[in-house]
Coordinates of C-alpha atoms and ligand atoms in Angstrom, one line a residue:
X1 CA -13.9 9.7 -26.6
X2 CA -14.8 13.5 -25.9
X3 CA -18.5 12.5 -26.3
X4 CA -19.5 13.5 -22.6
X5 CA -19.6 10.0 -21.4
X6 CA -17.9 9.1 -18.1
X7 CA -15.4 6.7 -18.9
X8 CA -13.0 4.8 -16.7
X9 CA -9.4 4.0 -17.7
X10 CA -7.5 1.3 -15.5
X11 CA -3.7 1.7 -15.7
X12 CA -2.0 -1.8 -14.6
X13 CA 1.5 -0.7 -13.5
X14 CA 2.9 2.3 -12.3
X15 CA 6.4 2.4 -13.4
X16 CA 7.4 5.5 -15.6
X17 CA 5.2 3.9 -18.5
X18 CA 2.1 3.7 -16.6
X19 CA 2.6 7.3 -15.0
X20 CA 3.1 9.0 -18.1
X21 CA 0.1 7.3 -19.4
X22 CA -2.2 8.6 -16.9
X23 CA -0.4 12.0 -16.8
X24 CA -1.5 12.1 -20.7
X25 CA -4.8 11.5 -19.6
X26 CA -4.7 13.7 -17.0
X27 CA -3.5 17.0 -19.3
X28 CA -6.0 16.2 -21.8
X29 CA -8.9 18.0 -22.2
X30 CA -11.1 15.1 -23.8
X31 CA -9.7 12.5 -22.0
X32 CA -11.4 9.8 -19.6
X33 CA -13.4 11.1 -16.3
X34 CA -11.7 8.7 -13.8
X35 CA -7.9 7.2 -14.2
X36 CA -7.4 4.2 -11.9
X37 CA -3.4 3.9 -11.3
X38 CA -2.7 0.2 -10.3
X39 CA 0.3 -0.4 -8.5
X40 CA 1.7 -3.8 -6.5
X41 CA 4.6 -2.1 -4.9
X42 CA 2.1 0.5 -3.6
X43 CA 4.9 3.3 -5.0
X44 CA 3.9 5.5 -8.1
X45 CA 6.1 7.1 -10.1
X46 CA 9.7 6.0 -10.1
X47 CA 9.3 1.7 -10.7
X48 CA 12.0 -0.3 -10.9
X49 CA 14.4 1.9 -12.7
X50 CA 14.0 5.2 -10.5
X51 CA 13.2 3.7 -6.8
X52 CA 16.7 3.6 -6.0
X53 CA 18.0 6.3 -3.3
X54 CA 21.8 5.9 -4.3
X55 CA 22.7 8.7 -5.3
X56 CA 25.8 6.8 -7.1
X57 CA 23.2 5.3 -9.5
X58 CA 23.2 7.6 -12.4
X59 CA 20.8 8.2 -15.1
X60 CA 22.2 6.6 -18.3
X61 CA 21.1 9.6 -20.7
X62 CA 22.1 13.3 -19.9
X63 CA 19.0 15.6 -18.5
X64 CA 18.7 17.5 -21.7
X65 CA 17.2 13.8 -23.2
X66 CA 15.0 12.9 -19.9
X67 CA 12.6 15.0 -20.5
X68 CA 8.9 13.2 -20.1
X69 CA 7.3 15.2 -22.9
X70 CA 8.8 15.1 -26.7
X71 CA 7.5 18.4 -27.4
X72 CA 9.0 19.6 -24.3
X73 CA 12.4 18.8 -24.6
X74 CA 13.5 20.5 -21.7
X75 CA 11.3 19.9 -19.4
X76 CA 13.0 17.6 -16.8
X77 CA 16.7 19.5 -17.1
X78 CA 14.4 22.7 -16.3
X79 CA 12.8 20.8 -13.9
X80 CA 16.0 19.3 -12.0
X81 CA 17.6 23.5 -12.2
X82 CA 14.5 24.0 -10.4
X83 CA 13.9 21.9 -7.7
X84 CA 17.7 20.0 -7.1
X85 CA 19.4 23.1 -8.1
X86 CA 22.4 24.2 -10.5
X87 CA 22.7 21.7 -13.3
X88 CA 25.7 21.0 -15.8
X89 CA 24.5 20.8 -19.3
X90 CA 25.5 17.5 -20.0
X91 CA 25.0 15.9 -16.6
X92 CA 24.3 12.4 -15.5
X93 CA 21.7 12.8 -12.7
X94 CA 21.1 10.7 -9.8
X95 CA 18.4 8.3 -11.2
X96 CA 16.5 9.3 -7.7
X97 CA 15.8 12.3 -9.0
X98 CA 13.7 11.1 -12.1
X99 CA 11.3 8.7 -9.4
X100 CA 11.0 12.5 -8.3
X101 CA 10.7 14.1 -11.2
X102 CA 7.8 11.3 -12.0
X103 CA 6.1 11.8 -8.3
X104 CA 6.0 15.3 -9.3
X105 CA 4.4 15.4 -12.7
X106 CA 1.6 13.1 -11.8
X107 CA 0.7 15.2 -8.5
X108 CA 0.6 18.2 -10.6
X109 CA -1.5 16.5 -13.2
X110 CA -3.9 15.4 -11.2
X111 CA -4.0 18.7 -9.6
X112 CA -4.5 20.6 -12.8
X113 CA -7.4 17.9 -13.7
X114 CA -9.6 18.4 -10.9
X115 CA -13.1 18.2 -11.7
X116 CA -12.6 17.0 -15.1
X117 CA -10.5 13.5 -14.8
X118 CA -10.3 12.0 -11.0
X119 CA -7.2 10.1 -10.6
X120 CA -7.3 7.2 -8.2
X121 CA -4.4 5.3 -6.4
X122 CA -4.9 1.6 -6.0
X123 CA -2.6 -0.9 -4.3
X124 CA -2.4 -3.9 -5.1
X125 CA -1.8 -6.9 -7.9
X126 CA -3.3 -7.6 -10.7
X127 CA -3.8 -11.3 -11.6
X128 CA -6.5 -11.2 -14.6
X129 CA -8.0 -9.1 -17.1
X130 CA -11.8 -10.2 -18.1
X131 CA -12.2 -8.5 -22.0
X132 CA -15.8 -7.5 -22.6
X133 CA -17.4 -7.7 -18.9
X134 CA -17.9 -4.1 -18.3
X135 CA -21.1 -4.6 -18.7
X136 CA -22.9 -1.0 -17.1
X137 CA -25.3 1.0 -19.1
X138 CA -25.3 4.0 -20.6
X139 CA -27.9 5.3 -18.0
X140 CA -25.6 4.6 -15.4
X141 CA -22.8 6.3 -16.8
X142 CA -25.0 9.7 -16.6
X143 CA -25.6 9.2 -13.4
X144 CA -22.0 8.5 -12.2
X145 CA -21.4 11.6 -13.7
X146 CA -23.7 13.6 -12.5
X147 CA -22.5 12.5 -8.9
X148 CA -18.6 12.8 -10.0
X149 CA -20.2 16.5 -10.4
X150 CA -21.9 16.8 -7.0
X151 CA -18.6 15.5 -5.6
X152 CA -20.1 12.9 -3.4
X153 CA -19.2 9.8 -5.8
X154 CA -17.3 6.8 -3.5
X155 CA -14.9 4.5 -5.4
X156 CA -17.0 1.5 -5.4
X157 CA -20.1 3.5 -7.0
X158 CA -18.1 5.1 -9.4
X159 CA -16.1 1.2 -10.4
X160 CA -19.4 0.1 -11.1
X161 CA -21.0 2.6 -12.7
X162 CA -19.1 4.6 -15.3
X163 CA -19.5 2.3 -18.1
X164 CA -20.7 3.6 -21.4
X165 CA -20.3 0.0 -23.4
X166 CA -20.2 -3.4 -23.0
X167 CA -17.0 -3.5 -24.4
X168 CA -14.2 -2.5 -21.6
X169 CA -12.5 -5.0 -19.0
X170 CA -12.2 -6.1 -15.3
X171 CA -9.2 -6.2 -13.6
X172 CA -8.9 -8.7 -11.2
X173 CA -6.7 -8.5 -8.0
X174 CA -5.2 -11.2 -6.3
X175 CA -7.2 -10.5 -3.3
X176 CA -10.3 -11.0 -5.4
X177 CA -10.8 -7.3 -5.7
X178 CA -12.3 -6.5 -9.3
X179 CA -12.4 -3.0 -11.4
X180 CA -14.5 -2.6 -14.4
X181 CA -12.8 -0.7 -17.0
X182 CA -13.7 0.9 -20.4
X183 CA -10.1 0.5 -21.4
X184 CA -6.8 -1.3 -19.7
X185 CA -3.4 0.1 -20.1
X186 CA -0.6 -2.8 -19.1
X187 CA 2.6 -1.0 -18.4
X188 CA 4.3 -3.6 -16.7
X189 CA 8.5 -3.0 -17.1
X190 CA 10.4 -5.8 -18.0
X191 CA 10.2 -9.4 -17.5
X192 CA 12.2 -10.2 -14.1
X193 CA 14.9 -11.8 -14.8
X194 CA 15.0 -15.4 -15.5
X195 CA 16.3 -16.9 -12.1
X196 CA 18.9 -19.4 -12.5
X197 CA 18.5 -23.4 -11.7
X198 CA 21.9 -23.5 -9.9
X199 CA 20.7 -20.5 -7.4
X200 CA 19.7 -22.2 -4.2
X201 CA 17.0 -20.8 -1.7
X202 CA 18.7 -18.7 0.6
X203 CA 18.4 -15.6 2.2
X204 CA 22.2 -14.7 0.9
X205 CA 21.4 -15.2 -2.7
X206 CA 19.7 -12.3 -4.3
X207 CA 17.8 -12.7 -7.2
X208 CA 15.8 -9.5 -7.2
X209 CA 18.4 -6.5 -6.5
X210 CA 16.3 -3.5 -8.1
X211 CA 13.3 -4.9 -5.0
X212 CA 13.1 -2.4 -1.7
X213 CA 15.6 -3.0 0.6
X214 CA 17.2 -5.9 -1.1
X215 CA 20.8 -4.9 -0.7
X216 CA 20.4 -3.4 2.9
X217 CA 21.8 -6.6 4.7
X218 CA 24.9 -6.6 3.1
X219 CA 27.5 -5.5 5.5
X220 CA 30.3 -3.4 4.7
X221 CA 33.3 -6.0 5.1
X222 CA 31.2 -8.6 3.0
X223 CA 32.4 -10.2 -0.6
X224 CA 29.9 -10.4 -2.6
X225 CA 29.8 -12.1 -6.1
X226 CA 27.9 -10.9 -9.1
X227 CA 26.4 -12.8 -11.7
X228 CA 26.7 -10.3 -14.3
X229 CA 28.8 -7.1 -15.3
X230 CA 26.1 -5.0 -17.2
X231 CA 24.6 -1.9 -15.7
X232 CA 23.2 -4.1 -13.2
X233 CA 26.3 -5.5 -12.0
X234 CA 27.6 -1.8 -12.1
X235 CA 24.8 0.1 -9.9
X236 CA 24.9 -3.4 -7.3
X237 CA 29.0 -3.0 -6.8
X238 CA 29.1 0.8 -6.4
X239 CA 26.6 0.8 -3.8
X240 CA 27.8 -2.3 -2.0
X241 CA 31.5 -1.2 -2.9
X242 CA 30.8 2.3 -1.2
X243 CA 29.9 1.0 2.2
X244 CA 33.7 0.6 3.3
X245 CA 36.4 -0.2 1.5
X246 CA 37.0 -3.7 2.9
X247 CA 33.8 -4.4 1.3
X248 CA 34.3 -6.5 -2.4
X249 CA 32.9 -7.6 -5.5
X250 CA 33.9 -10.0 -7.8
X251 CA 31.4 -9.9 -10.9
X252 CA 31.3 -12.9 -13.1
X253 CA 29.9 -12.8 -16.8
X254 CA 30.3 -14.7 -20.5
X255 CA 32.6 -11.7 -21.9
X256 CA 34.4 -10.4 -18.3
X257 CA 33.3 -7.2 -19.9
X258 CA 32.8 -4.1 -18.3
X259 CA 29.7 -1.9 -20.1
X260 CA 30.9 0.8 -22.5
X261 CA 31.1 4.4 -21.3
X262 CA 29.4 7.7 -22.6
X263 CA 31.4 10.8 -23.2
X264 CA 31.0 13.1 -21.1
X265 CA 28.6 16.0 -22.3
X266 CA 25.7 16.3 -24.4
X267 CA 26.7 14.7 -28.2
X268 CA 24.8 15.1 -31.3
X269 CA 24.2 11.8 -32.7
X270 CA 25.2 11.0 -36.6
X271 CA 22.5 10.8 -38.6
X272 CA 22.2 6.9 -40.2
X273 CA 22.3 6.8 -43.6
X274 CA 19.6 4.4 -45.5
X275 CA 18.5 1.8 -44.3
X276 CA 19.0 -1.7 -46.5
X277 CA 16.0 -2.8 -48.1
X278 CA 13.2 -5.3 -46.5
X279 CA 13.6 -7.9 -46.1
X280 CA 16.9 -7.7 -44.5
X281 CA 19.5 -10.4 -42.5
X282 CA 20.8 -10.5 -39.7
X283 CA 24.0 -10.3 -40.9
X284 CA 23.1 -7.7 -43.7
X285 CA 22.5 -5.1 -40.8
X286 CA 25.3 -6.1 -39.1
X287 CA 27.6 -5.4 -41.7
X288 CA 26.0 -2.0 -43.1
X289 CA 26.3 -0.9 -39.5
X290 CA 30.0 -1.8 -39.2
X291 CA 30.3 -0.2 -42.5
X292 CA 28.2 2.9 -41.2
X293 CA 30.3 3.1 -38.1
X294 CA 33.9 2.5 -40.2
X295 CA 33.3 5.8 -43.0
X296 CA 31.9 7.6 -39.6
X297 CA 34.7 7.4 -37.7
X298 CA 36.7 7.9 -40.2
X299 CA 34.7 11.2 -40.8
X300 CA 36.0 12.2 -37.0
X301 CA 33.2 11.3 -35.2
X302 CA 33.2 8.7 -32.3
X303 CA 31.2 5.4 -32.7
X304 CA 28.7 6.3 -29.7
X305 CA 27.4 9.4 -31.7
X306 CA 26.5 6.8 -34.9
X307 CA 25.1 4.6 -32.3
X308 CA 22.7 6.7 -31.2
X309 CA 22.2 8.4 -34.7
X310 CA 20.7 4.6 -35.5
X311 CA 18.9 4.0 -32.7
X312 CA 15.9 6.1 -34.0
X313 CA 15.8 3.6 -36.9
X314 CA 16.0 0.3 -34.8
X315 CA 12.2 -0.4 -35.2
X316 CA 12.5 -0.1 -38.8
X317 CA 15.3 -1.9 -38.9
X318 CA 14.1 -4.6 -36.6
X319 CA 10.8 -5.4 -38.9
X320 CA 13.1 -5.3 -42.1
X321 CA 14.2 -9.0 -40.9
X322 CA 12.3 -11.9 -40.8
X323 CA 11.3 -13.5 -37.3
X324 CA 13.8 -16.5 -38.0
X325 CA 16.6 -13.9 -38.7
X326 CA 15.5 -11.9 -35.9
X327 CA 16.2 -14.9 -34.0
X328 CA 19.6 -14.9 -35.5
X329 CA 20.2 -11.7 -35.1
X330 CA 19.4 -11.9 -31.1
X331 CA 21.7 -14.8 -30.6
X332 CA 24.8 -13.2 -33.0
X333 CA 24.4 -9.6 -32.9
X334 CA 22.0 -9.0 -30.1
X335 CA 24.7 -8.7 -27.0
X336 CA 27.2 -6.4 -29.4
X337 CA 24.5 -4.5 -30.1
X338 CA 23.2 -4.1 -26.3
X339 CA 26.8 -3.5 -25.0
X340 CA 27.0 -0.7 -27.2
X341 CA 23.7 0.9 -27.0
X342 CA 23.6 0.8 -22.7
X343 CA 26.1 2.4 -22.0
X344 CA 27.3 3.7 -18.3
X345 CA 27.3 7.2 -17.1
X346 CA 31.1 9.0 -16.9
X347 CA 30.5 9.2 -12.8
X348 CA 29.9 5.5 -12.9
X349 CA 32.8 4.8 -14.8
X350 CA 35.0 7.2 -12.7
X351 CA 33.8 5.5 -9.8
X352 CA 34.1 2.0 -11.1
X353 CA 37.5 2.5 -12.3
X354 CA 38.3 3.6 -8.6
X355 CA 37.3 0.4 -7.1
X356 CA 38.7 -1.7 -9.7
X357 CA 42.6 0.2 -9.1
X358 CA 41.8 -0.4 -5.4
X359 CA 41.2 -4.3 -6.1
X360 CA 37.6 -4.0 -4.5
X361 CA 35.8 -4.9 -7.6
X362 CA 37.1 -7.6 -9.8
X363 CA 35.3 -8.4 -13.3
X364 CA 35.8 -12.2 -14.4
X365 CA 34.8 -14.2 -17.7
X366 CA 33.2 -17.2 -16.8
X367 CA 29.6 -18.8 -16.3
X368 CA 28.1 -20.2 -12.9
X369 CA 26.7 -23.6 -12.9
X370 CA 26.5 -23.8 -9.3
X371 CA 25.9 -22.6 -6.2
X372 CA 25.9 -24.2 -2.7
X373 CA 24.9 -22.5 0.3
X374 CA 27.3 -23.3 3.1
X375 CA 26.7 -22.3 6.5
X376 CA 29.2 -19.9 6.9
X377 CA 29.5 -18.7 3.2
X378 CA 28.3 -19.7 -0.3
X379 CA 30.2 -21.4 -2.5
X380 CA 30.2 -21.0 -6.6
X381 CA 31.3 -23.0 -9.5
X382 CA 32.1 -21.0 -12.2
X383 CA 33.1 -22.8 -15.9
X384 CA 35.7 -21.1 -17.9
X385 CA 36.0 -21.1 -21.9
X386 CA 37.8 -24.4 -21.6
X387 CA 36.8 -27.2 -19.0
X388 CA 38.5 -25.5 -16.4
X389 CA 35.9 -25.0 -13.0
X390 CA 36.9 -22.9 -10.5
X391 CA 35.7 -22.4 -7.0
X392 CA 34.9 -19.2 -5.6
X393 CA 33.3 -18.6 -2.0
X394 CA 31.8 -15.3 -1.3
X395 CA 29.6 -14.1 1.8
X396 CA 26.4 -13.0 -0.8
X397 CA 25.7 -13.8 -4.3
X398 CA 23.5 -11.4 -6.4
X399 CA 22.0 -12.0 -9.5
X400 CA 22.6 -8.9 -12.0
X401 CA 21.5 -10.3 -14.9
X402 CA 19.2 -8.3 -17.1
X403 CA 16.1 -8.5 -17.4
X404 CA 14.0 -12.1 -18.8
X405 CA 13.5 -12.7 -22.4
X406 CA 11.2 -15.1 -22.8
X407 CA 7.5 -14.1 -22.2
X408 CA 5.8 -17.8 -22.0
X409 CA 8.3 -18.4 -18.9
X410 CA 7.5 -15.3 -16.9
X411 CA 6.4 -16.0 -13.0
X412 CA 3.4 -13.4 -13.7
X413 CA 0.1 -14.6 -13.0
X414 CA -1.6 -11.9 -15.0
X415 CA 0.7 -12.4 -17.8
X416 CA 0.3 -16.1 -18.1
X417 CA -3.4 -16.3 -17.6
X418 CA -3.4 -13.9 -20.5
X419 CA -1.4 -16.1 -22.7
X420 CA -3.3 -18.9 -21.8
X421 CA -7.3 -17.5 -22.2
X422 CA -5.6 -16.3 -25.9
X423 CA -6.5 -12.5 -24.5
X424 CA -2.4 -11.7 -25.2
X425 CA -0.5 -13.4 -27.8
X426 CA 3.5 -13.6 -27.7
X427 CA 5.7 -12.5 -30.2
X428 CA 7.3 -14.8 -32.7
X429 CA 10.6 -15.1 -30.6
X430 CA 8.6 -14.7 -27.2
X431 CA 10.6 -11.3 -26.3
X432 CA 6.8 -10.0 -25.2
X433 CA 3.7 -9.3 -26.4
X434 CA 2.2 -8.6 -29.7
X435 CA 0.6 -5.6 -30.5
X436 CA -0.5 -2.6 -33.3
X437 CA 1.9 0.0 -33.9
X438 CA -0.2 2.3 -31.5
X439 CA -0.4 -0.3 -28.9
X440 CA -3.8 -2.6 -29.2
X441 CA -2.9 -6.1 -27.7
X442 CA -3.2 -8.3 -30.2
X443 CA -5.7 -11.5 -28.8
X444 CA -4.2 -15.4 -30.0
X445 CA -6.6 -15.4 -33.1
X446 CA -5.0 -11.6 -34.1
X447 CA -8.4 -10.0 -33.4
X448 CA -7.2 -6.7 -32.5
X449 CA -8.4 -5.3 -29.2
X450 CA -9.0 -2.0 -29.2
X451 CA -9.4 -1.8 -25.6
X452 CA -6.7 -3.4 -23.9
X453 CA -3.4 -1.3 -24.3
X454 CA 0.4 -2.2 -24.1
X455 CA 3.3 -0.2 -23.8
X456 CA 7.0 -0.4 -22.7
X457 CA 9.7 -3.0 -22.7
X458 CA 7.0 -6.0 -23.3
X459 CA 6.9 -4.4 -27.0
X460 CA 10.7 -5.4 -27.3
X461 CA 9.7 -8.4 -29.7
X462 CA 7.8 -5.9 -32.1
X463 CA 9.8 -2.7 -32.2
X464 CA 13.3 -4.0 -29.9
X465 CA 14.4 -0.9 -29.0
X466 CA 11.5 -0.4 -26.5
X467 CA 12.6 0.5 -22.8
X468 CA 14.3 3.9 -22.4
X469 CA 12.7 7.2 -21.6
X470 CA 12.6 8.1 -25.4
X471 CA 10.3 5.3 -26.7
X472 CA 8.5 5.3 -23.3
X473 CA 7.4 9.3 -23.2
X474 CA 6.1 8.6 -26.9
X475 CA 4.2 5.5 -26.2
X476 CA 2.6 6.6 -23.4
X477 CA 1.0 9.7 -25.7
X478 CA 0.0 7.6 -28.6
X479 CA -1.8 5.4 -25.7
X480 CA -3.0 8.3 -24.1
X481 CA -4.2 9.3 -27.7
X482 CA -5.7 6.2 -28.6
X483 CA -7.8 5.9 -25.6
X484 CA -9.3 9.8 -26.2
X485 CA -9.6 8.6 -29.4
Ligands
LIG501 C1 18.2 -0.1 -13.4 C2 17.7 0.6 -14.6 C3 18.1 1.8 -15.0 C4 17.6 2.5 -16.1 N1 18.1 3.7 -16.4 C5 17.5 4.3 -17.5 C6 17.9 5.7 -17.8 O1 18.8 6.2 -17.2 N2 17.4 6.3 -18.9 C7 16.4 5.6 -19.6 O2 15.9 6.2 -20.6 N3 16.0 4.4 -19.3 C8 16.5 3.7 -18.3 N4 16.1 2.5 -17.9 C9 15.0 1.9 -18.8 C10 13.7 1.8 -18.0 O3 13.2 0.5 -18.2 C11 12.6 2.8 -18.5 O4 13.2 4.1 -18.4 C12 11.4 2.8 -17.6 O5 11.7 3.1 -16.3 C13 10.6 1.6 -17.7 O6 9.3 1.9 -17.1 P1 8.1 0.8 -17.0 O7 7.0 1.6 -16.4 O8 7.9 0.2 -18.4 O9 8.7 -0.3 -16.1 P2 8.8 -0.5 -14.5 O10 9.5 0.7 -14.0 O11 9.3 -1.8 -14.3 O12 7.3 -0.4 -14.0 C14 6.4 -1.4 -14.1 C15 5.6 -1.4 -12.8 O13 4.5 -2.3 -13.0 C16 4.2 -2.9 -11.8 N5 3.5 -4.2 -12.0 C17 3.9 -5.2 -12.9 N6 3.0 -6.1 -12.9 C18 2.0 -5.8 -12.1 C19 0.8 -6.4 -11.7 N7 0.4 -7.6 -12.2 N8 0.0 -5.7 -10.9 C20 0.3 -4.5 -10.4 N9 1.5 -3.9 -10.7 C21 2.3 -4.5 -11.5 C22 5.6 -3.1 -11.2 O14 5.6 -3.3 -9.8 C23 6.3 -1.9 -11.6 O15 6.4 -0.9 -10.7 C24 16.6 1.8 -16.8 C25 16.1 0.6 -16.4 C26 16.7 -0.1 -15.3 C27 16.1 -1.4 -14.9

């Protein structure tokens, strides 16, 4: 890009993928002249992950691995001694304080870009992309710049004038709004959760509990049931658990399992020994991890630290299969793997195993195929492993499942439009969206677009291991890179 050209990047989402993405941009010297954030919630920074004021909802990684720059490995636990105060090594921070830490590095980026990258806010969602319609001229783009110099430049002039190619793309917004872009980063979390059939239309069933405010009607002498007992299920009963302690949670899932706990402290992972050769099975990894994780521990090291020693490799490990055992792997393997990987901070287990001794929290195996709202509770039919049903009546029901894993069947506007113009492609198992290994969407007919960029947990069906901090940070530099060029 450093050709001199005024060049607009529009970032849709504003999670930590998307902020990082325009903070790149931002600290580059060569990077785009105007960075249009794009966010529905009208928040930027923290997304779904770091909104959260609980200060009972921990991070899941110790601060020494937060940090938002690779190269930097220190820089949020530097950052947290700094402006929350003393720090353990090894602590599990509030998750609050990484939506600040987030806040924080954009306003300082675009601070320290000022008159050479303008970063603009912009509210609102985004229901299409239209590839190839940006359309302005390269005389245009001169003179956008020249009035980005003067300083007098308003939004609309410069959205329709700092084109240097035909070859960028409009965002449209659901209000009809429209900004022409010479590239389009989607950063757009995780697919929401798939919502049950059986969950009825009520305002006591919540099927969104990471959305503002969700949780805040839920009094303190209330029983709420969970569906689900992953980190979810965790966060939902330790803030509704902490309100008073007549307050209960009974969380229902297929195993009754509880997520796994770090050790406290900061571990050095094991490093993973080679990898078995392409192409692999599902069952083939499975057994040379077990085998991995067996002559590990028998080394004296815990299983967590081999975990995460292989976790580097997943990607790798993931493209040795074919899609059909990929598919296998997802329905065999997948939830071991996932229960072992995500695991829960030592506070939150601390605290968990507080509530459960007090009877407040109860974790069930079982699977709900029904709910009735009654008028003075709702009622749930939960199957067992047999073809015993039971009844359970609770005053709220939240839905704590993780996020949804089938892109075709997301409610998103923008991403099914996408889908259907053949702009996006899903991956063979429909996990997300396919892309190059530096993050070009990839159109139905595989033309590779170089202008329309895709990082974050919608990558899951290319690399899996896609959503935490660690992949994030790095995608949102090769993006940043790409689209400097
Ligand atoms: C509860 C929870 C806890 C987690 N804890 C950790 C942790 O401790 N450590 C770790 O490494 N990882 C953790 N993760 C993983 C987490 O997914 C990533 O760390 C990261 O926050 C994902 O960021 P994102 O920007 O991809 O997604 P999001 O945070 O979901 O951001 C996407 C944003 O895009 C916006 N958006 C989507 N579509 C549109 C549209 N069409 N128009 C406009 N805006 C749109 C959404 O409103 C959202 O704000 C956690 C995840 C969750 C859910």
């Amino acid at each position: 890009m450093g050709s001199g050209v005024t060049r607009t990047v529009a970032i849709v989402g504003a999670g930590a993928a998307g902020t990082l993405t325009a903070v790149n941009l931002l600290r580059r010297g060569d990077g785009p002249s105007r960075v249009v954030l794009i966010e529905r919630s009208g928040t930027f920074g923290p997304g779904v992950a770091y909104s959260t004021t609980d200060e009972r909802h921990r991070l899941n990684v110790v601060a020494e691995r937060m940090s938002a720059f690779e190269d930097e490995p220190g820089h949020f636990a530097d950052w947290a001694q700094r402006t929350v105060g003393p720090t353990a090594p090894g602590a599990y921070l509030p998750r609050a304080h990484f939506g600040a830490y987030l806040r924080d590095l954009l306003d300082a980026a675009e601070r320290g870009a000022r008159g050479r990258c303008r970063l603009e806010r912009v509210v609102g969602e985004v229901v299409a992309v239209e590839p190839g319609s940006r359309g302005a001229t390269a005389a245009e783009a001169v003179t956008a710049a020249a009035a980005f110099g003067a300083g007098d430049a308003t939004t609309g002039a410069w959205g329709e004038a700092a084109s240097a190619d035909a070859t960028g793309a409009t965002v449209v917004f659901a209000d009809g709004r429209r900004i022409a872009a010479d590239d389009i980063v989607l950063a757009l979390g995780s697919l929401p959760a798939a919502r049950p059939s059986a969950l009825p239309d009520d305002p006591r069933v919540i099927a969104a509990p990471w959305a503002p405010g969700a949780l805040d009607e839920i009094g303190g002498d209330e029983t709420s049931l969970l569906i689900g007992s992953g980190l979810t299920g965790v966060d939902v009963a330790l803030s509704l658990c902490g309100r008073s302690d007549r307050s209960r949670a009974i969380a229902i899932s297929r195993g009754g399992c509880l997520p796994y706990e770090h050790l406290p402290g900061v571990r050095a992972a094991v490093p993973a020994p080679e990898l078995p050769a392409a192409p692999a099975s599902a069952d083939g990894v499975r057994n040379w991890l077990e085998r991995h994780v067996r002559s590990m521990r028998g080394a004296g090291h815990d299983w967590r630290e081999v975990v995460d020693g292989v976790r580097p490799h997943v990607p790798r490990l993931w493209q040795s299969l074919p899609p059909e055992e990929q598919r296998r792997f997802v329905r065999e393997h997948g939830r071991a793997w996932e229960l072992r990987r995500h695991r829960m901070a030592p506070e939150s287990a601390r605290r968990v195993r507080r509530l459960l001794d007090a009877g407040q929290l109860l974790v069930r195996a079982g699977r709900v195929v029904a709910v009735r709202a009654l008028e003075r509770n709702v009622e749930v039919l939960v199957a067992g492993d047999g073809d015993d049903l039971r009844t359970l009546r609770a005053d709220r029901v939240v839905l704590c499942a993780g996020a949804g894993t089938d892109v075709r069947r997301a409610s998103s506007p923008l991403l099914q439009g996408m889908l259907a113009s053949g702009v996006a492609s899903a991956d063979p198992l429909s996990l997300g969206l396919r892309a190059t290994p530096d993050g070009a969407l990839l159109a139905a007919d595989g033309t590779v677009q170089p202008h329309l960029h895709l990082l974050g947990p919608l990558r899951r069906g290319e690399l899996w291991e896609t959503t935490a901090m660690r992949e994030i940070r790095n995608q949102a530099q090769t993006v940043a890179h790409a689209i400097a060029g």
